[in-house]
PDB file of C-alpha atoms and ligand atoms in Angstrom:
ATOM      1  CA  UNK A  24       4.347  16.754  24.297  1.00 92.00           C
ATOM      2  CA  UNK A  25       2.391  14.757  27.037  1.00 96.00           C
ATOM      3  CA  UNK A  26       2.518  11.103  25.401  1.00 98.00           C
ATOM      4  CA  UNK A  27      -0.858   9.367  25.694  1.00 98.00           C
ATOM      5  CA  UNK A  28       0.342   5.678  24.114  1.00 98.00           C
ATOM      6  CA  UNK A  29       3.922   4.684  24.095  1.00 98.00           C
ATOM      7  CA  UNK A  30       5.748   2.226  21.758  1.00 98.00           C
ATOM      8  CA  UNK A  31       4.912  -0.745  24.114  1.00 98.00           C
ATOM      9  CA  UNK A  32       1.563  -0.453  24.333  1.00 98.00           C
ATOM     10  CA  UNK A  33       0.351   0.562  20.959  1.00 98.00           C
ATOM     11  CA  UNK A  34       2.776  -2.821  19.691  1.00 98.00           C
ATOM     12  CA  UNK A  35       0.794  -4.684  22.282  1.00 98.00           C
ATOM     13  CA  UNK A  36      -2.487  -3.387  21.151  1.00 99.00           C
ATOM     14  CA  UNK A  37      -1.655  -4.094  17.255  1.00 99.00           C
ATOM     15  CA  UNK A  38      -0.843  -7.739  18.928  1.00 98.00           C
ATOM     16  CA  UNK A  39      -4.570  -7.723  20.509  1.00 98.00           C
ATOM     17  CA  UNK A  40      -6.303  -7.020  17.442  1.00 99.00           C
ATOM     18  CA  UNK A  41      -3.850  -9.544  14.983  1.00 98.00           C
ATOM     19  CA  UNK A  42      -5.330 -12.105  18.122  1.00 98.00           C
ATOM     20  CA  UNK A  43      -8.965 -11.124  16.904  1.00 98.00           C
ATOM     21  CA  UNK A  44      -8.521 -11.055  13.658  1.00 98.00           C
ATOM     22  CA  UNK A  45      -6.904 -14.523  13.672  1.00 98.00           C
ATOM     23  CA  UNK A  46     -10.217 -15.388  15.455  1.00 98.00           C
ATOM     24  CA  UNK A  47     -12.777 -14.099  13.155  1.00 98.00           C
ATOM     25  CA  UNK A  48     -10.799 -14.803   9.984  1.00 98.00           C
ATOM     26  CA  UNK A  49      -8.492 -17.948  11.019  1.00 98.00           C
ATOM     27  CA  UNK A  50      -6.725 -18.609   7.609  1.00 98.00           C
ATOM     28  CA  UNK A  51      -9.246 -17.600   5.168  1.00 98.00           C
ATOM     29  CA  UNK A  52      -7.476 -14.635   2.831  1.00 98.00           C
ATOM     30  CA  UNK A  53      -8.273 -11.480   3.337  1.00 98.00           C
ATOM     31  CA  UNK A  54      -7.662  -7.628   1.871  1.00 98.00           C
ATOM     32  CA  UNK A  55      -6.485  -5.348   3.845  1.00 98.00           C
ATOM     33  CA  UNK A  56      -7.441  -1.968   2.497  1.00 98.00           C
ATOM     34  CA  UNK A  57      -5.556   0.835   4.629  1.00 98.00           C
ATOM     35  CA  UNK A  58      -6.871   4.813   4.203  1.00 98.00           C
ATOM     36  CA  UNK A  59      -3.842   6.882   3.009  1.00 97.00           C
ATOM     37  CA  UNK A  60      -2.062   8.774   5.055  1.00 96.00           C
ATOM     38  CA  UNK A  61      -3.053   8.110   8.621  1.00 97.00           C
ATOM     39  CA  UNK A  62      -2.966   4.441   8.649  1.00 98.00           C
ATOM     40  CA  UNK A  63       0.517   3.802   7.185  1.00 98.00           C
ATOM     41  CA  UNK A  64       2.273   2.881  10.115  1.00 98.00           C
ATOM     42  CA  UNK A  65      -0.473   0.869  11.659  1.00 98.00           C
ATOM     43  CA  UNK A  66      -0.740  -0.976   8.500  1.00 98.00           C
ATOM     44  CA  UNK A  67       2.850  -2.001   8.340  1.00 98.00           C
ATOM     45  CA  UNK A  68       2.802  -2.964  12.226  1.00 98.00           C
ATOM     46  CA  UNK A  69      -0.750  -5.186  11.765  1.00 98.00           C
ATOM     47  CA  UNK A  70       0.196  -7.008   8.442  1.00 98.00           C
ATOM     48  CA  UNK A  71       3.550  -8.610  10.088  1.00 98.00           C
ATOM     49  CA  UNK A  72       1.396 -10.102  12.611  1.00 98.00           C
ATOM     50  CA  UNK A  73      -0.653 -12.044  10.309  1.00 98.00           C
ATOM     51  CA  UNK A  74      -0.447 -15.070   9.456  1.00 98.00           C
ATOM     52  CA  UNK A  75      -3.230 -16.100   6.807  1.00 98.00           C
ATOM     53  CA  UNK A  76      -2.728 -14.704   3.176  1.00 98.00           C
ATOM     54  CA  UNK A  77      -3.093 -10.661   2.949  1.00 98.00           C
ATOM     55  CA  UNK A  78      -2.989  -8.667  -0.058  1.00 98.00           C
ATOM     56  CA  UNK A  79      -2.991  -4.896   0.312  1.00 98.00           C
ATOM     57  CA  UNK A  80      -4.818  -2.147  -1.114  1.00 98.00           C
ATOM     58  CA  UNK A  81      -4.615   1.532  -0.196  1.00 98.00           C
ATOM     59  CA  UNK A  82      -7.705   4.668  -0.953  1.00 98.00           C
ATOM     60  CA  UNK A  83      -6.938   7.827   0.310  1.00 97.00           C
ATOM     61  CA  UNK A  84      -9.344   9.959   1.909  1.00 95.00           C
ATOM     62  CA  UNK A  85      -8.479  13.199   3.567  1.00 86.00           C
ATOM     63  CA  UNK A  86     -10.854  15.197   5.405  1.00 72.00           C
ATOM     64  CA  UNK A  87      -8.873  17.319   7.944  1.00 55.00           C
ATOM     65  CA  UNK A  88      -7.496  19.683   5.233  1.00 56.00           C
ATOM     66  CA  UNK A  89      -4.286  20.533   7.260  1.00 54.00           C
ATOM     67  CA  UNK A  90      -5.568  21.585  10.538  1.00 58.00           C
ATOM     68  CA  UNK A  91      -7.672  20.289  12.852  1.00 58.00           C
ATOM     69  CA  UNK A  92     -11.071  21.030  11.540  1.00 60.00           C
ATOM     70  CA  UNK A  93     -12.890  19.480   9.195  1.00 58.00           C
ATOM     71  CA  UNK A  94     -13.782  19.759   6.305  1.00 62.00           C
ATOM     72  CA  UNK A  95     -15.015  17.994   2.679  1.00 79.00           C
ATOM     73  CA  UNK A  96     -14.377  14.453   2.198  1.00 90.00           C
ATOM     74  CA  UNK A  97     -12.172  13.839  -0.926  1.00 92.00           C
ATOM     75  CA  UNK A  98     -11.728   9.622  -1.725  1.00 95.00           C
ATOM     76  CA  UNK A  99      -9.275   8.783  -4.519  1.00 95.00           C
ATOM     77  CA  UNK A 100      -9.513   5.007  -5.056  1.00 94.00           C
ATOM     78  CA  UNK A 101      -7.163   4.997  -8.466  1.00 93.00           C
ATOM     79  CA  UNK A 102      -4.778   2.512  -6.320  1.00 91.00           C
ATOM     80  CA  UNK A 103      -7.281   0.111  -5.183  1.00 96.00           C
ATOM     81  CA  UNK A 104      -6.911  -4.051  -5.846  1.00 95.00           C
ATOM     82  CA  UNK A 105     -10.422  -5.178  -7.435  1.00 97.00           C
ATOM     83  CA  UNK A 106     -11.961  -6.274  -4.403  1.00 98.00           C
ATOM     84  CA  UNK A 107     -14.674  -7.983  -6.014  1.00 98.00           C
ATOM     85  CA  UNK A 108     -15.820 -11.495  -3.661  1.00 98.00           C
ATOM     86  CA  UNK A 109     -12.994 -10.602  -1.151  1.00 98.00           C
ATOM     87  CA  UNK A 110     -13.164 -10.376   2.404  1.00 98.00           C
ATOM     88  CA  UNK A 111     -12.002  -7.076   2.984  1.00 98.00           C
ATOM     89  CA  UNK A 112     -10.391  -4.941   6.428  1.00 98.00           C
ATOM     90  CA  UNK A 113     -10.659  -1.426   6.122  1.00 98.00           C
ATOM     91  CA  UNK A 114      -8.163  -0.223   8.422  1.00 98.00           C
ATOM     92  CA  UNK A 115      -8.159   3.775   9.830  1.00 98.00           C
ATOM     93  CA  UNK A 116      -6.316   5.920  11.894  1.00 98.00           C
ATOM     94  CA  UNK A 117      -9.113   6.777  13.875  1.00 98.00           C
ATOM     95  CA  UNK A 118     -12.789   7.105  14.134  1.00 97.00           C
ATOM     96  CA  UNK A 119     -13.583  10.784  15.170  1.00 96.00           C
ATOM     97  CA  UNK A 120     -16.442  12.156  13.550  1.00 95.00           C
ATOM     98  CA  UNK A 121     -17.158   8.763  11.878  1.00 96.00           C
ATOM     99  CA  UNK A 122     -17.487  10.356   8.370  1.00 95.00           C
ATOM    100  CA  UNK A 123     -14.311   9.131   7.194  1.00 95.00           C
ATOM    101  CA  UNK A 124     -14.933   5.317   8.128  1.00 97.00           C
ATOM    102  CA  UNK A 125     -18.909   5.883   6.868  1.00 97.00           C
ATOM    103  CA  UNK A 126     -17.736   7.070   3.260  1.00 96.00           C
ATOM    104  CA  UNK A 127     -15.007   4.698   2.466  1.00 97.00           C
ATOM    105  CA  UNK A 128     -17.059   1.827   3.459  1.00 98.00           C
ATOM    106  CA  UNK A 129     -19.622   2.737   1.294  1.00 97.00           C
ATOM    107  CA  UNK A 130     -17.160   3.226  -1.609  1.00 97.00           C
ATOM    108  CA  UNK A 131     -16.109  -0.175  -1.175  1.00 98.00           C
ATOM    109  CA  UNK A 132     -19.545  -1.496  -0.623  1.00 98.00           C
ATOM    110  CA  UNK A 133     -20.198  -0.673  -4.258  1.00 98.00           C
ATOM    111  CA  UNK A 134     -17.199  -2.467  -5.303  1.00 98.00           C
ATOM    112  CA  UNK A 135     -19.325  -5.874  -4.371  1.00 98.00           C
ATOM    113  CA  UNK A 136     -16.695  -7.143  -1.679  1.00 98.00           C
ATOM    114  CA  UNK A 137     -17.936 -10.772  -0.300  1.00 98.00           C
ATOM    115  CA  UNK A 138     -17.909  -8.892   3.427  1.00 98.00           C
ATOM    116  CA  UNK A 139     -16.246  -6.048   4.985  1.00 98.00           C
ATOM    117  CA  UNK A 140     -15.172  -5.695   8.460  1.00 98.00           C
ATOM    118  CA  UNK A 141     -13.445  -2.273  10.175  1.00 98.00           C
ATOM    119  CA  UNK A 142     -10.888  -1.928  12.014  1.00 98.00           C
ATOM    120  CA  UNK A 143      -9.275   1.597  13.615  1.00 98.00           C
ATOM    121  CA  UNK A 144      -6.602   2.018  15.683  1.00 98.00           C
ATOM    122  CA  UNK A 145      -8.293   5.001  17.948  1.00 98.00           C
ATOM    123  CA  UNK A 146     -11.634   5.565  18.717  1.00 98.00           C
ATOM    124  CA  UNK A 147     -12.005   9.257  19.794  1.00 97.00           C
ATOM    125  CA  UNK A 148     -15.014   9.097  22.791  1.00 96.00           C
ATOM    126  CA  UNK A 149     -17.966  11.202  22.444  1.00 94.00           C
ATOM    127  CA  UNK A 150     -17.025  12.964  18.958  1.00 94.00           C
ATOM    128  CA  UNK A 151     -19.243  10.059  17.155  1.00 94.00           C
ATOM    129  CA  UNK A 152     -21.748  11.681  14.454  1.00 96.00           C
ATOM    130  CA  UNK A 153     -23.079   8.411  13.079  1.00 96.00           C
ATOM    131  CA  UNK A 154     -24.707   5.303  13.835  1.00 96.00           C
ATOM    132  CA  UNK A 155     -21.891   2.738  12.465  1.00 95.00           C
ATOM    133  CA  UNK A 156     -19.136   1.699  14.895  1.00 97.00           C
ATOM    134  CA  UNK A 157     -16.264  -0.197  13.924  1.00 98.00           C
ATOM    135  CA  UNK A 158     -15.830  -3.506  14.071  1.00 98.00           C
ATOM    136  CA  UNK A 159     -12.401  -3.622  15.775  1.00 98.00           C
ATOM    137  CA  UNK A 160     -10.700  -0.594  18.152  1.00 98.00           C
ATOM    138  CA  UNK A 161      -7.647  -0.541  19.085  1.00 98.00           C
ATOM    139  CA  UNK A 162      -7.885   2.478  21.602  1.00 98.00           C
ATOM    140  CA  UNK A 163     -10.141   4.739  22.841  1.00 98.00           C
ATOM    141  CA  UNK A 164      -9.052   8.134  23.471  1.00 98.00           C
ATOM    142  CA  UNK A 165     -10.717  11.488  24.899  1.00 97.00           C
ATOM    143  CA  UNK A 166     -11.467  14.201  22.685  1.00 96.00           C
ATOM    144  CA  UNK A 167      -7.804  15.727  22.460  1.00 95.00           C
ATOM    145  CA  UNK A 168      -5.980  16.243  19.457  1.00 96.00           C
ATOM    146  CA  UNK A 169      -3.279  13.803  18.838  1.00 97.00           C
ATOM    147  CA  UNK A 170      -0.549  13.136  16.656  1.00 98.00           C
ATOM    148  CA  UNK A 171       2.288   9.725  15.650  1.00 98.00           C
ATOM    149  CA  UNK A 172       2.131   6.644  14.867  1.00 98.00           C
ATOM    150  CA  UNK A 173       0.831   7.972  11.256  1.00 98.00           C
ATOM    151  CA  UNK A 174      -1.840  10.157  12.771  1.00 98.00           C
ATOM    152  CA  UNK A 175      -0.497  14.307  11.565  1.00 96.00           C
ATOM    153  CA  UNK A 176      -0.868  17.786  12.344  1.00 95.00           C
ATOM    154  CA  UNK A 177      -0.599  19.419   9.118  1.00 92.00           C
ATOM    155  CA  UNK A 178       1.345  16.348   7.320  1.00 94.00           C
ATOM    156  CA  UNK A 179       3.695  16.315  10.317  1.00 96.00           C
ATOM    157  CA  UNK A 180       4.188  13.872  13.074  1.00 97.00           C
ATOM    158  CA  UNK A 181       3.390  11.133  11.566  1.00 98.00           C
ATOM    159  CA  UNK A 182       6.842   9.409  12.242  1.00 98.00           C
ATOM    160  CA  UNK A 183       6.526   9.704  16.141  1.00 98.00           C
ATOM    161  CA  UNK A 184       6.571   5.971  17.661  1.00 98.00           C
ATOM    162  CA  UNK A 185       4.014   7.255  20.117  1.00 98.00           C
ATOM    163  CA  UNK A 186       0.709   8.383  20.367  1.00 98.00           C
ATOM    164  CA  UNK A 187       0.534  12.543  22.020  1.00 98.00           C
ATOM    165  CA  UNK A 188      -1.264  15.345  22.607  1.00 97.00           C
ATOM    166  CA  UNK A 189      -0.772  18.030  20.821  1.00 89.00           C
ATOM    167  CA  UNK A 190      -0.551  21.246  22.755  1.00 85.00           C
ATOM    168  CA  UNK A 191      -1.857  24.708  21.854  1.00 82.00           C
ATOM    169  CA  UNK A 192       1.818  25.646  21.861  1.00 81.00           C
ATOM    170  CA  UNK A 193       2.848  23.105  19.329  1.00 78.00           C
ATOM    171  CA  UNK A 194      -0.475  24.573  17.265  1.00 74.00           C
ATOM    172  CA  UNK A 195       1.110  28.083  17.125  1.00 70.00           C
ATOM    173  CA  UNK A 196       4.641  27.019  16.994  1.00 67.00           C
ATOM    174  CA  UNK A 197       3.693  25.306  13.531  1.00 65.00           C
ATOM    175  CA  UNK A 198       1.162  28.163  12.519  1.00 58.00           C
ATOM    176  CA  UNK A 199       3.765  29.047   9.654  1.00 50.00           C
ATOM    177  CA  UNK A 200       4.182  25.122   8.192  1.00 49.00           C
TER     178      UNK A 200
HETATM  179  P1  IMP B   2     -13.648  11.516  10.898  1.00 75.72           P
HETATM  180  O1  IMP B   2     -14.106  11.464   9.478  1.00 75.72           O
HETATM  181  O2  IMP B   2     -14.144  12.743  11.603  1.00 75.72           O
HETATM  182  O3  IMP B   2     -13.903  10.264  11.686  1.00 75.72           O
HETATM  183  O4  IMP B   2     -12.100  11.771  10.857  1.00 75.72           O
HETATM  184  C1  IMP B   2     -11.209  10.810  10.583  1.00 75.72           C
HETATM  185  C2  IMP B   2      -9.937  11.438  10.049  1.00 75.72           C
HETATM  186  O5  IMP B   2      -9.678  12.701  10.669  1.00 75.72           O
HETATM  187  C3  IMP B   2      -8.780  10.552  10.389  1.00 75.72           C
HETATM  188  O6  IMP B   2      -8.483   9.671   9.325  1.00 75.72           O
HETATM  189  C4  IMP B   2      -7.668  11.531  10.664  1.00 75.72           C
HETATM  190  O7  IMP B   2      -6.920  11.750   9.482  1.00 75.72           O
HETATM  191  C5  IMP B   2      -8.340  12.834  11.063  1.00 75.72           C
HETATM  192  N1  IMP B   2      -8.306  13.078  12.537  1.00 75.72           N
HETATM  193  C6  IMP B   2      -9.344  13.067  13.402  1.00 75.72           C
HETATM  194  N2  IMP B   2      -8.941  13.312  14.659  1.00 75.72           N
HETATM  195  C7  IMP B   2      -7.608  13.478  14.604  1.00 75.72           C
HETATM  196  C8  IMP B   2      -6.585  13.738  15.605  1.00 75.72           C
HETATM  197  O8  IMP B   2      -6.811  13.855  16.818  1.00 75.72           O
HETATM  198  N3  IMP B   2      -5.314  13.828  15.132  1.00 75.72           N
HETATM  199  C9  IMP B   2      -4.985  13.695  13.817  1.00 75.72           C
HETATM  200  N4  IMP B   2      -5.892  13.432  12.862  1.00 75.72           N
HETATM  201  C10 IMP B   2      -7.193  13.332  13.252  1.00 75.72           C
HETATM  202 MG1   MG B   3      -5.095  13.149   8.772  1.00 75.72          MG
END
């Protein structure tokens, strides 16, 4: 697999954005709400490096229903923290279509947060459907499928400590999974 981000760089890029977080937040509380699955791993690497008060909420969206195409969006927010007059992170994998980051934050929107800021750890170039961005990237990446560092090909992967490309062999070799 042709590795796109290794271990060093992805920890110093979760060190850049703890930096500008720190900035923008300094040591106000906030709530870190991280979208189930993809953003596990980022969201344990990002919460050690802060330092003002964090409480943690997860929602789980999942619109890649195994594969690599999309499809519906399906949120489940049954283990969300009432994030009423908080100032909230949403944290994602990565922004690819933008639908994902788009939904969420209006789910949370609704939930009358005091502000809510965005923060994904890839940012896939050109694949952009809507007109929000994200507040915070942590990469960009061209329009390749990847996998690690929580991001899956059909629920696998996700425990790589690097960021790679998935090949077309890998694609058939898992056909079967
Ligand atoms: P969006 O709604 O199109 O922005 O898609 C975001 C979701 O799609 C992410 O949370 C990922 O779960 C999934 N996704 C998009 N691109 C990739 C990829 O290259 N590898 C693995 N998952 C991806
Ligand atoms: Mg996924």
């Amino acid at each position: 697999m042709k590795i796109l981000l290794n271990e060093q760089q992805i920890g110093l890029g979760i060190d850049r954005l703890a930096a500008q977080l720190k900035l923008h937040y300094h040591d106000n509380p906030i709530t870190v709400v991280a979208i189930m699955t993809g953003s596990l791993v980022m969201l344990a690497d990002l919460i050690r490096r802060l330092e003002m008060p964090v409480c943690i909420s997860l929602i789980q969206a999942s619109s890649y229903r195994g594969g690599t195409k999309s499809g519906d969006l399906v949120i489940q927010d049954r283990m969300m923290l009432d994030i009423t007059d908080r100032d909230v992170l949403l944290i994602d994998d990565i922004f690819d279509t933008g639908k994902t980051l788009v939904q969420v934050t209006q789910r949370l929107t609704a939930m009358k947060p005091k502000s809510i800021r965005t923060a994904v750890f890839l940012n896939k170039l050109g694949q952009s459907v809507v007109t929000a961005i994200p507040d915070y990237v942590v990469f960009e990446i061209p329009n390749e499928f990847v996998v690690g560092y929580g991001l899956d090909y059909q629920d696998l992967y996700r425990n790589l400590p690097f960021v790679g490309v998935l090949e077309d062999s890998d694609l058939k070799n898992h056909s079967s999974v």
